[in-house]
Amino acid sequence: MKAKGTDAAAFLKRAVELGAKDAKLIPTSRVFTGEWVRLKCQFGCGAYASSRNCPPYSPTPDRTRRILDEYRHAILVHGDGTTGIREIVVKLEREVFLAGCHKAFAYACGPCSLCKECNLEGACRHEDDSRPAMEACGIDVFATARAAGLPIEVVTSHDCAQNYYGLVLVE
Ligand code: SF4
């Protein structure tokens, strides 16, 4: 990474300090998108259209691909659910930004639950803390995690291991 003051190892360590189980620096070419991801949001997810961070309001897979292609590196953040991915990536995005990476942007995990009811007609009430989920923007979280060598499986019961992912675009 070239931006002044950027240190990938320090960002990865910081992600763990913030509560991540693991974090990896990956090329954005290894962040995968898919139209099927949006399909799953639209049919089968009860949160569809419930917040401005979810489809149909969130960026489409095509737009997300174009956005990803404007970056070279991202930090994939892995959690086991004990600490919220959204809180971790939002804090990390700010720290990466303040380190000189002016394009830093975070993707969270799951629907936004910061408000009891989303303000769909106007501005977000928590613009500093609210970010769309990877999957809400058409990112194939399964393919992306596996390409990074991190665990993810279809969860078939409450006994299965829980793996959650967020992403911070760096530069
Ligand atoms: S913080 Fe509130 S207004 Fe903003 S996206 Fe989330 S639910 Fe909607």
Short mmCIF file of N, CA and C and ligand atoms in Angstrom, two decimals:
data_model
loop_
_atom_site.label_atom_id
_atom_site.label_comp_id
_atom_site.label_asym_id
_atom_site.label_seq_id
_atom_site.Cartn_x
_atom_site.Cartn_y
_atom_site.Cartn_z
N MET A 1 0.84 -1.20 0.00
CA MET A 1 0.00 0.00 0.00
C MET A 1 0.87 1.24 0.00
N LYS A 2 0.42 2.27 -0.70
CA LYS A 2 1.29 3.42 -0.90
C LYS A 2 0.90 4.66 -0.09
N ALA A 3 -0.35 4.74 0.34
CA ALA A 3 -0.77 5.97 1.02
C ALA A 3 0.10 6.22 2.25
N LYS A 4 0.37 7.49 2.48
CA LYS A 4 1.25 7.86 3.58
C LYS A 4 0.72 7.30 4.91
N GLY A 5 1.59 6.68 5.66
CA GLY A 5 1.21 6.20 6.99
C GLY A 5 0.46 4.88 6.98
N THR A 6 0.29 4.24 5.82
CA THR A 6 -0.47 2.99 5.81
C THR A 6 0.43 1.82 6.15
N ASP A 7 -0.08 0.96 6.98
CA ASP A 7 0.67 -0.20 7.43
C ASP A 7 -0.32 -1.35 7.56
N ALA A 8 -0.29 -2.24 6.58
CA ALA A 8 -1.29 -3.31 6.53
C ALA A 8 -1.26 -4.15 7.80
N ALA A 9 -0.06 -4.50 8.27
CA ALA A 9 0.04 -5.35 9.46
C ALA A 9 -0.61 -4.68 10.66
N ALA A 10 -0.41 -3.37 10.77
CA ALA A 10 -1.01 -2.64 11.90
C ALA A 10 -2.53 -2.65 11.81
N PHE A 11 -3.08 -2.53 10.60
CA PHE A 11 -4.54 -2.55 10.44
C PHE A 11 -5.10 -3.94 10.81
N LEU A 12 -4.39 -4.98 10.41
CA LEU A 12 -4.86 -6.34 10.72
C LEU A 12 -4.84 -6.57 12.23
N LYS A 13 -3.78 -6.12 12.86
CA LYS A 13 -3.67 -6.25 14.32
C LYS A 13 -4.78 -5.45 15.00
N ARG A 14 -5.03 -4.31 14.47
CA ARG A 14 -6.07 -3.44 15.02
C ARG A 14 -7.46 -4.09 14.91
N ALA A 15 -7.70 -4.77 13.79
CA ALA A 15 -8.99 -5.45 13.61
C ALA A 15 -9.19 -6.48 14.73
N VAL A 16 -8.14 -7.20 15.06
CA VAL A 16 -8.23 -8.21 16.12
C VAL A 16 -8.43 -7.52 17.48
N GLU A 17 -7.72 -6.42 17.69
CA GLU A 17 -7.89 -5.68 18.95
C GLU A 17 -9.34 -5.19 19.10
N LEU A 18 -9.95 -4.87 17.98
CA LEU A 18 -11.34 -4.37 18.02
C LEU A 18 -12.36 -5.49 18.21
N GLY A 19 -11.90 -6.75 18.13
CA GLY A 19 -12.80 -7.86 18.40
C GLY A 19 -12.90 -8.90 17.31
N ALA A 20 -12.18 -8.71 16.20
CA ALA A 20 -12.24 -9.71 15.13
C ALA A 20 -11.50 -10.98 15.56
N LYS A 21 -11.95 -12.09 15.01
CA LYS A 21 -11.25 -13.35 15.25
C LYS A 21 -10.00 -13.41 14.40
N ASP A 22 -10.09 -12.82 13.22
CA ASP A 22 -9.01 -12.88 12.25
C ASP A 22 -9.25 -11.76 11.23
N ALA A 23 -8.20 -11.36 10.56
CA ALA A 23 -8.35 -10.37 9.48
C ALA A 23 -7.24 -10.61 8.47
N LYS A 24 -7.56 -10.43 7.20
CA LYS A 24 -6.56 -10.65 6.14
C LYS A 24 -6.61 -9.52 5.13
N LEU A 25 -5.44 -9.14 4.65
CA LEU A 25 -5.36 -8.19 3.55
C LEU A 25 -5.49 -8.98 2.25
N ILE A 26 -6.46 -8.61 1.42
CA ILE A 26 -6.68 -9.35 0.17
C ILE A 26 -6.76 -8.37 -1.00
N PRO A 27 -6.40 -8.84 -2.20
CA PRO A 27 -6.60 -7.98 -3.36
C PRO A 27 -8.09 -7.90 -3.69
N THR A 28 -8.54 -6.76 -4.17
CA THR A 28 -9.97 -6.63 -4.48
C THR A 28 -10.37 -7.52 -5.67
N SER A 29 -9.38 -7.99 -6.43
CA SER A 29 -9.69 -8.93 -7.51
C SER A 29 -10.16 -10.28 -6.94
N ARG A 30 -9.92 -10.49 -5.64
CA ARG A 30 -10.35 -11.72 -4.98
C ARG A 30 -11.59 -11.48 -4.11
N VAL A 31 -12.24 -10.36 -4.34
CA VAL A 31 -13.56 -10.12 -3.74
C VAL A 31 -14.55 -10.36 -4.87
N PHE A 32 -15.43 -11.34 -4.68
CA PHE A 32 -16.29 -11.79 -5.77
C PHE A 32 -17.72 -11.27 -5.60
N THR A 33 -18.35 -10.95 -6.72
CA THR A 33 -19.75 -10.53 -6.70
C THR A 33 -20.58 -11.52 -7.51
N GLY A 34 -21.88 -11.49 -7.30
CA GLY A 34 -22.75 -12.41 -8.06
C GLY A 34 -24.18 -11.91 -8.08
N GLU A 35 -24.82 -12.05 -9.21
CA GLU A 35 -26.23 -11.67 -9.31
C GLU A 35 -27.09 -12.54 -8.39
N TRP A 36 -26.65 -13.80 -8.15
CA TRP A 36 -27.44 -14.70 -7.31
C TRP A 36 -27.55 -14.18 -5.88
N VAL A 37 -26.55 -13.37 -5.47
CA VAL A 37 -26.57 -12.86 -4.11
C VAL A 37 -27.79 -11.95 -3.92
N ARG A 38 -28.00 -11.08 -4.92
CA ARG A 38 -29.15 -10.17 -4.87
C ARG A 38 -30.47 -10.95 -4.92
N LEU A 39 -30.48 -12.01 -5.70
CA LEU A 39 -31.67 -12.85 -5.79
C LEU A 39 -32.06 -13.39 -4.42
N LYS A 40 -31.03 -13.81 -3.67
CA LYS A 40 -31.28 -14.35 -2.33
C LYS A 40 -31.84 -13.29 -1.40
N CYS A 41 -31.37 -12.03 -1.59
CA CYS A 41 -31.92 -10.94 -0.77
C CYS A 41 -33.39 -10.71 -1.12
N GLN A 42 -33.66 -10.72 -2.41
CA GLN A 42 -35.00 -10.36 -2.89
C GLN A 42 -36.04 -11.43 -2.56
N PHE A 43 -35.62 -12.68 -2.64
CA PHE A 43 -36.56 -13.79 -2.40
C PHE A 43 -35.99 -14.68 -1.30
N GLY A 44 -36.59 -14.59 -0.13
CA GLY A 44 -36.15 -15.48 0.95
C GLY A 44 -35.57 -14.76 2.14
N CYS A 45 -35.37 -13.44 2.02
CA CYS A 45 -34.86 -12.69 3.18
C CYS A 45 -35.95 -11.74 3.65
N GLY A 46 -36.30 -11.85 4.91
CA GLY A 46 -37.35 -11.01 5.49
C GLY A 46 -36.95 -9.56 5.63
N ALA A 47 -35.65 -9.26 5.48
CA ALA A 47 -35.19 -7.88 5.63
C ALA A 47 -35.20 -7.11 4.32
N TYR A 48 -35.59 -7.78 3.22
CA TYR A 48 -35.59 -7.09 1.91
C TYR A 48 -36.41 -5.80 2.00
N ALA A 49 -35.81 -4.71 1.54
CA ALA A 49 -36.46 -3.39 1.49
C ALA A 49 -36.77 -2.80 2.87
N SER A 50 -36.21 -3.40 3.91
CA SER A 50 -36.52 -2.91 5.26
C SER A 50 -35.62 -1.76 5.68
N SER A 51 -34.49 -1.60 5.02
CA SER A 51 -33.62 -0.46 5.35
C SER A 51 -32.89 0.01 4.11
N ARG A 52 -32.41 1.25 4.19
CA ARG A 52 -31.70 1.83 3.05
C ARG A 52 -30.37 1.12 2.80
N ASN A 53 -29.96 0.25 3.72
CA ASN A 53 -28.73 -0.52 3.54
C ASN A 53 -28.97 -1.86 2.86
N CYS A 54 -30.21 -2.17 2.57
CA CYS A 54 -30.54 -3.45 1.94
C CYS A 54 -31.06 -3.21 0.52
N PRO A 55 -31.00 -4.23 -0.35
CA PRO A 55 -31.68 -4.11 -1.64
C PRO A 55 -33.16 -3.82 -1.41
N PRO A 56 -33.83 -3.05 -2.25
CA PRO A 56 -33.33 -2.56 -3.55
C PRO A 56 -32.55 -1.25 -3.45
N TYR A 57 -32.31 -0.74 -2.23
CA TYR A 57 -31.65 0.56 -2.07
C TYR A 57 -30.12 0.46 -2.15
N SER A 58 -29.57 -0.65 -1.75
CA SER A 58 -28.10 -0.81 -1.71
C SER A 58 -27.56 -1.01 -3.13
N PRO A 59 -26.25 -0.78 -3.33
CA PRO A 59 -25.66 -0.93 -4.67
C PRO A 59 -25.87 -2.34 -5.24
N THR A 60 -26.12 -2.39 -6.54
CA THR A 60 -26.30 -3.68 -7.22
C THR A 60 -24.95 -4.39 -7.32
N PRO A 61 -24.95 -5.71 -7.62
CA PRO A 61 -23.68 -6.42 -7.82
C PRO A 61 -22.80 -5.77 -8.90
N ASP A 62 -23.41 -5.29 -9.98
CA ASP A 62 -22.65 -4.64 -11.06
C ASP A 62 -21.93 -3.40 -10.56
N ARG A 63 -22.70 -2.58 -9.84
CA ARG A 63 -22.09 -1.34 -9.33
C ARG A 63 -21.00 -1.65 -8.31
N THR A 64 -21.27 -2.63 -7.47
CA THR A 64 -20.26 -3.02 -6.48
C THR A 64 -18.99 -3.50 -7.18
N ARG A 65 -19.13 -4.26 -8.25
CA ARG A 65 -17.95 -4.72 -8.99
C ARG A 65 -17.13 -3.53 -9.49
N ARG A 66 -17.86 -2.53 -10.03
CA ARG A 66 -17.15 -1.35 -10.53
C ARG A 66 -16.45 -0.61 -9.39
N ILE A 67 -17.11 -0.56 -8.24
CA ILE A 67 -16.50 0.10 -7.08
C ILE A 67 -15.25 -0.68 -6.64
N LEU A 68 -15.38 -1.98 -6.52
CA LEU A 68 -14.24 -2.81 -6.09
C LEU A 68 -13.05 -2.61 -7.03
N ASP A 69 -13.35 -2.46 -8.31
CA ASP A 69 -12.27 -2.32 -9.30
C ASP A 69 -11.57 -0.97 -9.22
N GLU A 70 -12.11 -0.06 -8.42
CA GLU A 70 -11.42 1.22 -8.19
C GLU A 70 -10.44 1.15 -7.03
N TYR A 71 -10.35 -0.03 -6.41
CA TYR A 71 -9.42 -0.25 -5.28
C TYR A 71 -8.50 -1.41 -5.63
N ARG A 72 -7.39 -1.48 -4.90
CA ARG A 72 -6.47 -2.61 -5.07
C ARG A 72 -6.50 -3.56 -3.88
N HIS A 73 -6.65 -3.00 -2.68
CA HIS A 73 -6.58 -3.82 -1.47
C HIS A 73 -7.79 -3.63 -0.57
N ALA A 74 -8.11 -4.70 0.15
CA ALA A 74 -9.19 -4.64 1.14
C ALA A 74 -8.80 -5.50 2.33
N ILE A 75 -9.40 -5.20 3.45
CA ILE A 75 -9.19 -6.03 4.65
C ILE A 75 -10.47 -6.83 4.88
N LEU A 76 -10.33 -8.15 4.85
CA LEU A 76 -11.46 -9.03 5.12
C LEU A 76 -11.43 -9.34 6.62
N VAL A 77 -12.53 -9.02 7.29
CA VAL A 77 -12.60 -9.15 8.75
C VAL A 77 -13.50 -10.33 9.09
N HIS A 78 -12.98 -11.25 9.88
CA HIS A 78 -13.69 -12.47 10.25
C HIS A 78 -14.07 -12.42 11.73
N GLY A 79 -15.33 -12.69 12.02
CA GLY A 79 -15.76 -12.72 13.41
C GLY A 79 -16.59 -13.96 13.69
N ASP A 80 -16.73 -14.28 14.97
CA ASP A 80 -17.53 -15.45 15.33
C ASP A 80 -18.85 -15.05 15.98
N GLY A 81 -19.15 -13.77 15.89
CA GLY A 81 -20.44 -13.32 16.38
C GLY A 81 -20.40 -12.74 17.78
N THR A 82 -19.31 -12.96 18.52
CA THR A 82 -19.26 -12.45 19.89
C THR A 82 -19.09 -10.93 19.91
N THR A 83 -18.43 -10.40 18.92
CA THR A 83 -18.35 -8.93 18.78
C THR A 83 -18.89 -8.57 17.41
N GLY A 84 -19.70 -7.54 17.34
CA GLY A 84 -20.36 -7.19 16.10
C GLY A 84 -19.40 -6.77 15.00
N ILE A 85 -19.56 -7.37 13.85
CA ILE A 85 -18.72 -7.03 12.69
C ILE A 85 -18.91 -5.57 12.31
N ARG A 86 -20.17 -5.09 12.37
CA ARG A 86 -20.41 -3.71 11.95
C ARG A 86 -19.60 -2.71 12.78
N GLU A 87 -19.59 -2.91 14.10
CA GLU A 87 -18.83 -2.01 14.96
C GLU A 87 -17.34 -2.05 14.61
N ILE A 88 -16.84 -3.25 14.34
CA ILE A 88 -15.41 -3.41 14.04
C ILE A 88 -15.07 -2.69 12.73
N VAL A 89 -15.82 -2.96 11.67
CA VAL A 89 -15.43 -2.41 10.36
C VAL A 89 -15.62 -0.89 10.30
N VAL A 90 -16.63 -0.39 11.00
CA VAL A 90 -16.84 1.07 11.01
C VAL A 90 -15.66 1.76 11.70
N LYS A 91 -15.21 1.21 12.82
CA LYS A 91 -14.06 1.80 13.51
C LYS A 91 -12.81 1.67 12.65
N LEU A 92 -12.65 0.50 12.03
CA LEU A 92 -11.46 0.27 11.20
C LEU A 92 -11.47 1.20 9.98
N GLU A 93 -12.62 1.38 9.37
CA GLU A 93 -12.72 2.30 8.22
C GLU A 93 -12.20 3.68 8.62
N ARG A 94 -12.62 4.15 9.77
CA ARG A 94 -12.20 5.49 10.22
C ARG A 94 -10.68 5.55 10.43
N GLU A 95 -10.15 4.49 11.03
CA GLU A 95 -8.71 4.50 11.31
C GLU A 95 -7.89 4.40 10.02
N VAL A 96 -8.37 3.62 9.08
CA VAL A 96 -7.69 3.50 7.78
C VAL A 96 -7.75 4.85 7.06
N PHE A 97 -8.91 5.50 7.13
CA PHE A 97 -9.07 6.83 6.52
C PHE A 97 -8.10 7.83 7.14
N LEU A 98 -8.05 7.85 8.46
CA LEU A 98 -7.19 8.82 9.15
C LEU A 98 -5.71 8.53 8.92
N ALA A 99 -5.40 7.29 8.52
CA ALA A 99 -4.01 6.94 8.21
C ALA A 99 -3.61 7.42 6.82
N GLY A 100 -4.55 8.00 6.09
CA GLY A 100 -4.20 8.56 4.79
C GLY A 100 -4.89 7.92 3.60
N CYS A 101 -5.67 6.87 3.85
CA CYS A 101 -6.37 6.21 2.73
C CYS A 101 -7.75 6.86 2.58
N HIS A 102 -7.83 7.90 1.78
CA HIS A 102 -9.03 8.73 1.72
C HIS A 102 -10.24 8.01 1.13
N LYS A 103 -10.01 6.87 0.46
CA LYS A 103 -11.13 6.14 -0.15
C LYS A 103 -11.69 5.04 0.77
N ALA A 104 -11.16 4.92 1.98
CA ALA A 104 -11.56 3.83 2.88
C ALA A 104 -13.08 3.73 2.98
N PHE A 105 -13.57 2.50 2.88
CA PHE A 105 -15.02 2.28 2.97
C PHE A 105 -15.29 0.89 3.53
N ALA A 106 -16.25 0.82 4.46
CA ALA A 106 -16.54 -0.44 5.13
C ALA A 106 -17.85 -1.06 4.67
N TYR A 107 -17.83 -2.37 4.56
CA TYR A 107 -19.05 -3.17 4.37
C TYR A 107 -19.25 -3.99 5.64
N ALA A 108 -20.48 -4.00 6.12
CA ALA A 108 -20.79 -4.71 7.35
C ALA A 108 -21.36 -6.10 7.04
N CYS A 109 -22.16 -6.59 7.94
CA CYS A 109 -22.68 -7.96 7.87
C CYS A 109 -24.12 -7.93 8.38
N GLY A 110 -25.04 -8.39 7.60
CA GLY A 110 -26.43 -8.46 8.03
C GLY A 110 -27.16 -7.12 7.89
N PRO A 111 -28.48 -7.17 8.04
CA PRO A 111 -29.29 -5.95 7.91
C PRO A 111 -28.96 -4.93 9.00
N CYS A 112 -29.15 -3.65 8.68
CA CYS A 112 -28.92 -2.60 9.67
C CYS A 112 -30.01 -2.68 10.74
N SER A 113 -29.58 -2.63 11.98
CA SER A 113 -30.57 -2.70 13.07
C SER A 113 -30.40 -1.54 14.04
N LEU A 114 -29.81 -0.46 13.55
CA LEU A 114 -29.54 0.67 14.44
C LEU A 114 -30.80 1.45 14.80
N CYS A 115 -31.81 1.38 13.95
CA CYS A 115 -33.07 2.06 14.26
C CYS A 115 -34.19 1.02 14.32
N LYS A 116 -35.19 1.32 15.11
CA LYS A 116 -36.34 0.40 15.18
C LYS A 116 -37.00 0.35 13.81
N GLU A 117 -37.08 1.50 13.18
CA GLU A 117 -37.64 1.58 11.82
C GLU A 117 -36.74 2.48 10.99
N CYS A 118 -36.31 2.01 9.84
CA CYS A 118 -35.39 2.78 9.00
C CYS A 118 -36.08 4.02 8.43
N ASN A 119 -35.31 5.06 8.27
CA ASN A 119 -35.83 6.29 7.65
C ASN A 119 -35.65 6.18 6.13
N LEU A 120 -36.54 5.45 5.50
CA LEU A 120 -36.40 5.18 4.06
C LEU A 120 -36.64 6.42 3.21
N GLU A 121 -37.36 7.38 3.77
CA GLU A 121 -37.71 8.57 2.98
C GLU A 121 -36.66 9.66 3.03
N GLY A 122 -35.73 9.57 3.95
CA GLY A 122 -34.76 10.67 4.09
C GLY A 122 -33.38 10.16 4.42
N ALA A 123 -32.62 11.02 5.07
CA ALA A 123 -31.22 10.69 5.36
C ALA A 123 -31.12 9.65 6.46
N CYS A 124 -30.03 8.93 6.44
CA CYS A 124 -29.75 7.95 7.49
C CYS A 124 -29.58 8.69 8.82
N ARG A 125 -30.12 8.11 9.89
CA ARG A 125 -30.03 8.77 11.20
C ARG A 125 -28.68 8.50 11.88
N HIS A 126 -27.95 7.55 11.39
CA HIS A 126 -26.65 7.20 12.01
C HIS A 126 -25.61 7.04 10.91
N GLU A 127 -25.40 8.09 10.16
CA GLU A 127 -24.55 7.96 8.97
C GLU A 127 -23.11 7.56 9.29
N ASP A 128 -22.65 7.88 10.51
CA ASP A 128 -21.27 7.51 10.87
C ASP A 128 -21.14 6.01 11.17
N ASP A 129 -22.22 5.41 11.65
CA ASP A 129 -22.13 4.02 12.12
C ASP A 129 -22.80 3.01 11.21
N SER A 130 -23.50 3.48 10.22
CA SER A 130 -24.28 2.57 9.39
C SER A 130 -23.57 2.31 8.06
N ARG A 131 -23.40 1.05 7.73
CA ARG A 131 -22.81 0.67 6.44
C ARG A 131 -23.57 -0.55 5.91
N PRO A 132 -23.69 -0.68 4.59
CA PRO A 132 -24.39 -1.85 4.05
C PRO A 132 -23.57 -3.12 4.23
N ALA A 133 -24.26 -4.22 4.30
CA ALA A 133 -23.58 -5.52 4.41
C ALA A 133 -22.93 -5.89 3.08
N MET A 134 -21.89 -6.71 3.15
CA MET A 134 -21.25 -7.22 1.93
C MET A 134 -22.31 -7.84 1.02
N GLU A 135 -23.10 -8.76 1.59
CA GLU A 135 -24.08 -9.49 0.78
C GLU A 135 -25.17 -8.58 0.23
N ALA A 136 -25.49 -7.49 0.98
CA ALA A 136 -26.53 -6.56 0.51
C ALA A 136 -26.07 -5.82 -0.74
N CYS A 137 -24.75 -5.80 -0.97
CA CYS A 137 -24.20 -5.12 -2.15
C CYS A 137 -23.80 -6.13 -3.23
N GLY A 138 -24.21 -7.37 -3.07
CA GLY A 138 -23.96 -8.36 -4.10
C GLY A 138 -22.62 -9.06 -4.00
N ILE A 139 -21.93 -8.92 -2.86
CA ILE A 139 -20.65 -9.63 -2.70
C ILE A 139 -20.92 -11.07 -2.29
N ASP A 140 -20.28 -11.98 -2.98
CA ASP A 140 -20.38 -13.41 -2.68
C ASP A 140 -19.43 -13.68 -1.51
N VAL A 141 -20.00 -13.68 -0.31
CA VAL A 141 -19.17 -13.81 0.90
C VAL A 141 -18.54 -15.20 0.97
N PHE A 142 -19.25 -16.22 0.53
CA PHE A 142 -18.71 -17.58 0.57
C PHE A 142 -17.44 -17.68 -0.29
N ALA A 143 -17.55 -17.24 -1.54
CA ALA A 143 -16.39 -17.34 -2.44
C ALA A 143 -15.24 -16.47 -1.96
N THR A 144 -15.57 -15.30 -1.43
CA THR A 144 -14.52 -14.37 -1.00
C THR A 144 -13.79 -14.92 0.23
N ALA A 145 -14.52 -15.43 1.19
CA ALA A 145 -13.88 -15.99 2.40
C ALA A 145 -13.05 -17.21 2.03
N ARG A 146 -13.58 -18.07 1.20
CA ARG A 146 -12.84 -19.30 0.84
C ARG A 146 -11.58 -18.96 0.06
N ALA A 147 -11.66 -17.98 -0.83
CA ALA A 147 -10.47 -17.59 -1.60
C ALA A 147 -9.38 -17.04 -0.69
N ALA A 148 -9.79 -16.50 0.46
CA ALA A 148 -8.82 -15.96 1.42
C ALA A 148 -8.35 -17.02 2.41
N GLY A 149 -8.88 -18.24 2.26
CA GLY A 149 -8.47 -19.32 3.16
C GLY A 149 -9.14 -19.26 4.52
N LEU A 150 -10.27 -18.57 4.60
CA LEU A 150 -10.99 -18.44 5.87
C LEU A 150 -12.24 -19.32 5.85
N PRO A 151 -12.70 -19.75 7.01
CA PRO A 151 -13.79 -20.72 7.06
C PRO A 151 -15.17 -20.11 6.82
N ILE A 152 -15.99 -20.85 6.10
CA ILE A 152 -17.41 -20.50 5.95
C ILE A 152 -18.13 -21.71 5.38
N GLU A 153 -19.22 -22.08 6.02
CA GLU A 153 -20.03 -23.19 5.55
C GLU A 153 -21.50 -22.81 5.67
N VAL A 154 -22.33 -23.50 4.93
CA VAL A 154 -23.77 -23.32 5.09
C VAL A 154 -24.14 -23.77 6.50
N VAL A 155 -24.85 -22.91 7.21
CA VAL A 155 -25.25 -23.22 8.58
C VAL A 155 -26.56 -24.01 8.52
N THR A 156 -26.53 -25.20 9.08
CA THR A 156 -27.71 -26.07 9.00
C THR A 156 -28.41 -26.25 10.34
N SER A 157 -27.75 -25.84 11.43
CA SER A 157 -28.38 -25.93 12.74
C SER A 157 -27.70 -24.95 13.68
N HIS A 158 -28.30 -24.75 14.85
CA HIS A 158 -27.73 -23.81 15.83
C HIS A 158 -26.40 -24.31 16.38
N ASP A 159 -26.11 -25.59 16.16
CA ASP A 159 -24.84 -26.14 16.66
C ASP A 159 -23.67 -25.84 15.73
N CYS A 160 -23.96 -25.39 14.51
CA CYS A 160 -22.88 -25.14 13.54
C CYS A 160 -22.05 -23.93 13.96
N ALA A 161 -20.79 -23.95 13.56
CA ALA A 161 -19.92 -22.80 13.81
C ALA A 161 -20.47 -21.58 13.09
N GLN A 162 -20.42 -20.44 13.76
CA GLN A 162 -20.90 -19.19 13.17
C GLN A 162 -19.70 -18.41 12.65
N ASN A 163 -19.73 -18.04 11.39
CA ASN A 163 -18.66 -17.22 10.81
C ASN A 163 -19.30 -16.00 10.16
N TYR A 164 -18.84 -14.83 10.57
CA TYR A 164 -19.37 -13.59 10.03
C TYR A 164 -18.23 -12.81 9.39
N TYR A 165 -18.57 -12.07 8.32
CA TYR A 165 -17.52 -11.34 7.60
C TYR A 165 -17.92 -9.91 7.30
N GLY A 166 -16.93 -9.03 7.38
CA GLY A 166 -17.05 -7.65 6.93
C GLY A 166 -15.84 -7.32 6.10
N LEU A 167 -15.87 -6.19 5.43
CA LEU A 167 -14.80 -5.84 4.50
C LEU A 167 -14.52 -4.34 4.60
N VAL A 168 -13.25 -4.00 4.58
CA VAL A 168 -12.89 -2.57 4.53
C VAL A 168 -12.05 -2.36 3.27
N LEU A 169 -12.58 -1.58 2.34
CA LEU A 169 -11.81 -1.22 1.16
C LEU A 169 -10.76 -0.20 1.59
N VAL A 170 -9.51 -0.43 1.16
CA VAL A 170 -8.42 0.39 1.69
C VAL A 170 -7.98 1.46 0.68
N GLU A 171 -7.45 0.99 -0.46
CA GLU A 171 -6.99 1.96 -1.47
C GLU A 171 -6.79 1.26 -2.79
S1 SF4 B 1 -29.06 3.67 10.85
FE1 SF4 B 1 -31.29 3.78 10.86
S2 SF4 B 1 -31.79 5.15 9.15
FE2 SF4 B 1 -29.67 4.48 8.83
S3 SF4 B 1 -29.81 2.65 7.49
FE3 SF4 B 1 -29.78 1.93 9.62
S4 SF4 B 1 -31.94 1.69 10.18
FE4 SF4 B 1 -31.85 3.04 8.34
#
